[in-house]
Structures are given as C-alpha cells and as structure tokens.
XYZ file of N, CA, C and O in Angstrom:
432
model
N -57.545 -157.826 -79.362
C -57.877 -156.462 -79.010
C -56.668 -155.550 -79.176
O -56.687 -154.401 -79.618
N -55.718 -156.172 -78.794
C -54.164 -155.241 -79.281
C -53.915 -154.657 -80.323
O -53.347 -153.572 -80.448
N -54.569 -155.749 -81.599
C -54.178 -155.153 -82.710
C -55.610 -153.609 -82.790
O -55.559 -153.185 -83.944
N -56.049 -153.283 -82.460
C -56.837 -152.145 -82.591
C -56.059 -151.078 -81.433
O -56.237 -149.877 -81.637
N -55.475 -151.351 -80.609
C -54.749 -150.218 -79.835
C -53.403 -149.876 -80.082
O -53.108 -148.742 -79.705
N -52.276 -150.700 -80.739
C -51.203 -150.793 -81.653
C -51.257 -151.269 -83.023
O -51.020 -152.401 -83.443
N -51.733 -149.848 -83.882
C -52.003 -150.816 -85.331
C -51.068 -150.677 -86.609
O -51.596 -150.494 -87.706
N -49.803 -150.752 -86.494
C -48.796 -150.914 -87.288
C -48.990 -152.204 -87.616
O -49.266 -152.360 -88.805
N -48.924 -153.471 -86.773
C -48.864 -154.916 -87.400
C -50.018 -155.008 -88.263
O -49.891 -155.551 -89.361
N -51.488 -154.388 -87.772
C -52.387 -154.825 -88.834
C -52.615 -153.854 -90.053
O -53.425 -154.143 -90.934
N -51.781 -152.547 -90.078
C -52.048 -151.836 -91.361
C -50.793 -152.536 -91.796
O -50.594 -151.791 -92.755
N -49.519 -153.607 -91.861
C -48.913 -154.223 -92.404
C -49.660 -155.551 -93.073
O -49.503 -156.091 -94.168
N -50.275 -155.759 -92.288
C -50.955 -157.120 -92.571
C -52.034 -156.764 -94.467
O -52.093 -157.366 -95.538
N -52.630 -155.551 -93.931
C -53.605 -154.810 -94.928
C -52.835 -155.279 -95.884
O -52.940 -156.366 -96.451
N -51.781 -154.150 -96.120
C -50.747 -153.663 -97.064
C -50.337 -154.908 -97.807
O -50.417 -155.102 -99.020
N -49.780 -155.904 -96.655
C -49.614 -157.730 -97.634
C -50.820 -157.869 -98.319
O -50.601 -157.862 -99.530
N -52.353 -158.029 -97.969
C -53.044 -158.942 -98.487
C -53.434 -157.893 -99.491
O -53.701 -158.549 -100.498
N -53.604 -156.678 -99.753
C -53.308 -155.773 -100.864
C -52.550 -156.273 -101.916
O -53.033 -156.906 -102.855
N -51.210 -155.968 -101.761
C -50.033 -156.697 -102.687
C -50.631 -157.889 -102.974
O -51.259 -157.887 -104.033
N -50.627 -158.986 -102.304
C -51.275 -160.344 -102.960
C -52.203 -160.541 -103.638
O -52.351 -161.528 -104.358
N -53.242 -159.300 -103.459
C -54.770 -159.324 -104.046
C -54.865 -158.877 -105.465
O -55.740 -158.985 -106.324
N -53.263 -158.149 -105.417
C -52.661 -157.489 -106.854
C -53.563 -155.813 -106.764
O -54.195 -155.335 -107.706
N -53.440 -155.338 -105.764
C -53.681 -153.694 -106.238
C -52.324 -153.031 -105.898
O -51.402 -153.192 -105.099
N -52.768 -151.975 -107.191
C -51.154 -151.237 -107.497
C -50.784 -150.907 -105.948
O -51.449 -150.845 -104.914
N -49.009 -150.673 -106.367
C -48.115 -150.672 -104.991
C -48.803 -149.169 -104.964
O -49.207 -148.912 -103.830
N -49.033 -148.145 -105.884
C -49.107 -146.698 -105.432
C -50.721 -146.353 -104.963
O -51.133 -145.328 -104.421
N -51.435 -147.499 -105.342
C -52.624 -147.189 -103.835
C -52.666 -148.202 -102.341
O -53.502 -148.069 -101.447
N -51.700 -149.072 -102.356
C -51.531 -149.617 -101.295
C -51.475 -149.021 -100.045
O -51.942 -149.644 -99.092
N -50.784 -147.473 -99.811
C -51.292 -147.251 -98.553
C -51.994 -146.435 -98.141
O -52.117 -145.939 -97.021
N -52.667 -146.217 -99.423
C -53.634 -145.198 -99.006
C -54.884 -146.078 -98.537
O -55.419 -145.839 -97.454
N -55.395 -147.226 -99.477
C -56.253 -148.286 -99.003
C -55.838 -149.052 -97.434
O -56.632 -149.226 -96.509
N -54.691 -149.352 -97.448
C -54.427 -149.264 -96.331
C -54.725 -148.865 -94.860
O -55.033 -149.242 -93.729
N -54.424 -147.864 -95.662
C -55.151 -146.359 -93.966
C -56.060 -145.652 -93.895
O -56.148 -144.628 -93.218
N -57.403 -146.463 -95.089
C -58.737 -146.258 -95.473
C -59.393 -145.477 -94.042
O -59.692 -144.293 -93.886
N -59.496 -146.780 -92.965
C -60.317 -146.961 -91.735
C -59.272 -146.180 -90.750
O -59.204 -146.729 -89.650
N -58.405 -144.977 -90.896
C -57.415 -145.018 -89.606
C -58.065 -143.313 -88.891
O -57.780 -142.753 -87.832
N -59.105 -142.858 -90.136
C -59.458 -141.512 -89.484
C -61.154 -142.080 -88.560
O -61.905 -141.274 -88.010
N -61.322 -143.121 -88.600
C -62.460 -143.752 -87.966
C -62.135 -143.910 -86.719
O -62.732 -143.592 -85.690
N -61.042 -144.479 -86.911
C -60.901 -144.894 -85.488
C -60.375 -143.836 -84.213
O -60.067 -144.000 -83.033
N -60.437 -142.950 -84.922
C -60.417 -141.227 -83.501
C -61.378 -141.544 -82.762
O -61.213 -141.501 -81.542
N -62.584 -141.930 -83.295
C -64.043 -141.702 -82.946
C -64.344 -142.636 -82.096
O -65.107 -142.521 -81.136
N -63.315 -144.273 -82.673
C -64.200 -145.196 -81.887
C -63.461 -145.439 -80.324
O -62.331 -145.028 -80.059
N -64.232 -146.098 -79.480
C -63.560 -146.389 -78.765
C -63.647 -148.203 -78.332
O -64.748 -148.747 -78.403
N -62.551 -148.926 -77.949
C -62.752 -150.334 -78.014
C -63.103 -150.321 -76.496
O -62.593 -149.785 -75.512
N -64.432 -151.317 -76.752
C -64.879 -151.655 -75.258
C -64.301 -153.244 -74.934
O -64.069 -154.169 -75.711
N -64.178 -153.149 -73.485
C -63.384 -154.173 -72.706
C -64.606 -155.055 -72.575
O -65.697 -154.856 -72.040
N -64.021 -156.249 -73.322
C -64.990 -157.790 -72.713
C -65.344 -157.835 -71.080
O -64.516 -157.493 -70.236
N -66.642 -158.288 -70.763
C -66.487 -158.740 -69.455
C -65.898 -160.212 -69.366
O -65.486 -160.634 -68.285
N -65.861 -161.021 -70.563
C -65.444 -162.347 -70.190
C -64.931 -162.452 -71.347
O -65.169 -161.607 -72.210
N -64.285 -163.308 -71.526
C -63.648 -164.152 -73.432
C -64.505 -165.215 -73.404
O -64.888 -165.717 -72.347
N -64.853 -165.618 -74.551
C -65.181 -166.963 -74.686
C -64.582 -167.748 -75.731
O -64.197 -167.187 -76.757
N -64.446 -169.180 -75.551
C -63.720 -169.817 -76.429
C -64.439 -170.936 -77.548
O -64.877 -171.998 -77.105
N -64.499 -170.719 -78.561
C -64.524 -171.077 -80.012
C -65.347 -172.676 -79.148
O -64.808 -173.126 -78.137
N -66.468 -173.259 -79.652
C -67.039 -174.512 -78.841
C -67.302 -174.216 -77.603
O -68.241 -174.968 -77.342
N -66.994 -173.380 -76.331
C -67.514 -173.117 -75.221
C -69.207 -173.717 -75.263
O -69.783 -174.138 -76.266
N -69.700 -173.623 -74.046
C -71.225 -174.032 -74.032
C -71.343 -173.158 -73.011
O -70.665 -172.926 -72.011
N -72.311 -172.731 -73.450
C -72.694 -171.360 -72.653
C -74.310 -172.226 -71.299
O -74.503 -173.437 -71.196
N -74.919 -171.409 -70.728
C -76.049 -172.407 -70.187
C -76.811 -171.113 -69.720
O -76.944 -170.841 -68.527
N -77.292 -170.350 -70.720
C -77.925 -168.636 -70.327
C -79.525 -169.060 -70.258
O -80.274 -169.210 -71.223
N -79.853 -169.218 -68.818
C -81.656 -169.130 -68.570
C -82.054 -170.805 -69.565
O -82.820 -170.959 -70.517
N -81.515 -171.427 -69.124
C -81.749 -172.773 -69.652
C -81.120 -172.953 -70.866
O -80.876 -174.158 -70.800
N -80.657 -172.554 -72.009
C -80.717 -172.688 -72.968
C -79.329 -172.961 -73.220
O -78.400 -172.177 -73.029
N -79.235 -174.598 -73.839
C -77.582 -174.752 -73.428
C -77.310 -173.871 -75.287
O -78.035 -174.038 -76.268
N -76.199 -173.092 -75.205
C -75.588 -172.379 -76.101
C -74.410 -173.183 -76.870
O -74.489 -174.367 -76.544
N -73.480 -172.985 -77.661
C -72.266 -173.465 -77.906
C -71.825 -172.076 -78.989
O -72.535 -171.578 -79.863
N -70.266 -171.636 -78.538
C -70.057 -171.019 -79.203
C -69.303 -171.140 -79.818
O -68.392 -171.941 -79.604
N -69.409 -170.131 -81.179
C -69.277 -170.633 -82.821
C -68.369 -169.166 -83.528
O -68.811 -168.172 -84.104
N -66.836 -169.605 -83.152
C -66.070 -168.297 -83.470
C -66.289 -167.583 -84.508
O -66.734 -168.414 -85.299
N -66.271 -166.414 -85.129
C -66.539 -165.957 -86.286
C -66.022 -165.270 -86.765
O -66.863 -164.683 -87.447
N -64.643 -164.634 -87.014
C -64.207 -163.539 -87.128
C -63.905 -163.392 -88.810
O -63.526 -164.092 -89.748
N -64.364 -161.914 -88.513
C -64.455 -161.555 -90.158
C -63.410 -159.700 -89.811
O -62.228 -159.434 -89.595
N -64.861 -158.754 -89.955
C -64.629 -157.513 -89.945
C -64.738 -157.134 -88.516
O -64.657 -155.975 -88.109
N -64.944 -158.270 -87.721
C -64.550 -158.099 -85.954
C -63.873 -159.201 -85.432
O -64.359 -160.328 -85.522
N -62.628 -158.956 -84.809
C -61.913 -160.251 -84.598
C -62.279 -161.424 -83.401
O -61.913 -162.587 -83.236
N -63.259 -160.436 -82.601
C -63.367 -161.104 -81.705
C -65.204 -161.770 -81.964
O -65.882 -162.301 -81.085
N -65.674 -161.489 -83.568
C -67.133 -162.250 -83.423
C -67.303 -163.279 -83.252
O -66.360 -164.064 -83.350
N -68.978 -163.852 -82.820
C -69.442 -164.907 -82.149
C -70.516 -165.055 -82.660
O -71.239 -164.110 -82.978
N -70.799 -166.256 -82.823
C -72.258 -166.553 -82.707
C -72.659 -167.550 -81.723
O -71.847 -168.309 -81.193
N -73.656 -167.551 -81.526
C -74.451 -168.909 -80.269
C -75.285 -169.693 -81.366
O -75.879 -169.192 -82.321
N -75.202 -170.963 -81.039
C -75.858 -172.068 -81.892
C -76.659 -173.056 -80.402
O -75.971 -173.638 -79.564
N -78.382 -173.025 -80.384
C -78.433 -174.144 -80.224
C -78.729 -175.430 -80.637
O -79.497 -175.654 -81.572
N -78.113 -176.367 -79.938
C -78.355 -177.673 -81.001
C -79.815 -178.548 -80.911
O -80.374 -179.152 -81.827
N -80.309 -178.383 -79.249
C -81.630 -178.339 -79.584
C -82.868 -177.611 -80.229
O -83.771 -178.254 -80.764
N -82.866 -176.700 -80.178
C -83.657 -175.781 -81.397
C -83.466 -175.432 -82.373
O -84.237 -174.819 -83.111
N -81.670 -175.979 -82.694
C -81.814 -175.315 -84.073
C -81.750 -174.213 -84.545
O -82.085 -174.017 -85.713
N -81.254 -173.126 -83.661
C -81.729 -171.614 -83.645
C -79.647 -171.313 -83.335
O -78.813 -171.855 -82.610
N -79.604 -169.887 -84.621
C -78.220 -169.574 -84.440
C -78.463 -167.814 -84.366
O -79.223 -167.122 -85.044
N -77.541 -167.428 -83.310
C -77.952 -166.101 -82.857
C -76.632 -165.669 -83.686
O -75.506 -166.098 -83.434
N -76.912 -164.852 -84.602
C -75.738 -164.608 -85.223
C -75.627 -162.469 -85.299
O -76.645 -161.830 -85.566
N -74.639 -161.947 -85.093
C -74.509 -160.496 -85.047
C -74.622 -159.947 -86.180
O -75.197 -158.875 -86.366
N -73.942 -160.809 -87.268
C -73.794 -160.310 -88.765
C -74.695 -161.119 -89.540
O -74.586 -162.345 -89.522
N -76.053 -160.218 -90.589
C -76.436 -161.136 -91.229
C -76.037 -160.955 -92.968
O -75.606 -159.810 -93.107
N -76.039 -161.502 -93.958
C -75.892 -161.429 -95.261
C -77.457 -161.684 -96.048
O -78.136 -162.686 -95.824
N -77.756 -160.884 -96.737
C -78.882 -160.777 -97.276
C -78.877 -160.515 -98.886
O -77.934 -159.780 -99.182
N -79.614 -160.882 -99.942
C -79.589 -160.399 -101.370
C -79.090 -159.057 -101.658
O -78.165 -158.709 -102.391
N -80.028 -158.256 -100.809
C -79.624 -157.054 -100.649
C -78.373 -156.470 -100.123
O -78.116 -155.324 -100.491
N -77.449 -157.142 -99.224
C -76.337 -156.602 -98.820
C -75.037 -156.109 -99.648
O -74.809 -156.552 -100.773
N -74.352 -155.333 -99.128
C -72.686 -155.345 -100.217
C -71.860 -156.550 -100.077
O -71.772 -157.414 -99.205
N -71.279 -156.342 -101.210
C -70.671 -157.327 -101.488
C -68.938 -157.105 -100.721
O -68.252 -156.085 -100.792
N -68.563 -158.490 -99.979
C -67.631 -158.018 -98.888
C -66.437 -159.212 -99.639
O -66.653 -159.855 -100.666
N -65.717 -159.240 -99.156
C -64.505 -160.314 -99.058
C -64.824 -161.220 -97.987
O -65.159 -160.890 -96.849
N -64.668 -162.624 -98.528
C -64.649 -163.505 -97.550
C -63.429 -163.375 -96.444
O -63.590 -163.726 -95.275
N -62.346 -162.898 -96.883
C -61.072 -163.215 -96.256
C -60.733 -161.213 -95.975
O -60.639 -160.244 -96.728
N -60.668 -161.387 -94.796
C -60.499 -159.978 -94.521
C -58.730 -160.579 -93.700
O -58.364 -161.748 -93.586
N -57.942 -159.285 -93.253
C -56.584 -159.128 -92.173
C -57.247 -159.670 -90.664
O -56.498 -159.876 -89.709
N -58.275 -159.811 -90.600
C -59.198 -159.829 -89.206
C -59.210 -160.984 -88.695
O -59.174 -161.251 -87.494
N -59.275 -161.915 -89.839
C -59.617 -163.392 -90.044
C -58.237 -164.307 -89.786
O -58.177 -165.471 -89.388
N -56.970 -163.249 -90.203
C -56.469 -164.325 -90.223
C -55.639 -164.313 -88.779
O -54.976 -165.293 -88.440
C-alpha cells in the first residue's frame, strides 16, 4: 500500500522495466508518469484485514483458500474452493479483452 502513497520507488521501478522492455530513453518518463494525473482522483482504501497467499478463509461454510494475485493491483486475490471447484476471481480475461502484459512493476 506504501508504494501508492510514496511513489518515487515505483515510478523508478516503471522507468527500469521500460528501459529493459527497450522503449526509447526519451519516452521513458513520460510513460512513466502515464497514471500520476489519476491518481488526484483516487483515493486508497484501508484493508479491514490482510490476508495471506494459501490462508483458508471459512465464510458461511464454505472453506475458501486464498490465491495471491497481483498484477495491476498489488494487493489482488482470488478465493478457490477445492470442494466445488469454483474460483472467485476480481479480474476476468476474455477474447474480447485488451491485450495487457503479463509482468507489470505491481507484480514484482
């Protein structure tokens, strides 16, 4: 959550995986600081709890296990159960969707 309230380390982080990805040094920080007039707007809401990567959750019977996910949110989740078979996931990918980077600054 830090890195969204102090974000020098992660518009550095950008800026590396830029350079590595090979886009020119003279749009590096402008791509960079793509998302920095967004974030006036947003505001980060406070977890009521953390949960940890395998946790087992036990919500109204249904034993849960959680399944870290972080992409374009560092702190995503999904719930998997293993008896049904059923994965509650926030982000879905579809034929139709854009086409994203597997490996975002978020991830790592």
């Amino acid at each position: 959550m830090e890195r969204y309230e102090d974000t020098d380390d992660l518009i550095s982080r950008i800026t590396d995986l830029l350079a590595v990805s090979g886009v020119p040094a003279a749009q590096q920080e402008d791509l960079a600081n793509a998302s920095m007039q967004l974030r006036k707007s947003v505001v980060m809401a406070k977890p009521d709890r953390l949960l940890e990567d395998g946790e087992r959750l036990d919500l109204g019977g249904w034993d849960l296990r959680c399944i870290w996910t972080p992409g374009h949110s560092p702190g995503h989740i999904c719930l998997y159960s293993d008896e049904h078979r059923l994965l509650l996931s926030g982000t879905t990918c579809s034929p139709a969707s854009h086409r994203t980077s597997p490996f975002t600054p978020s991830s790592t």
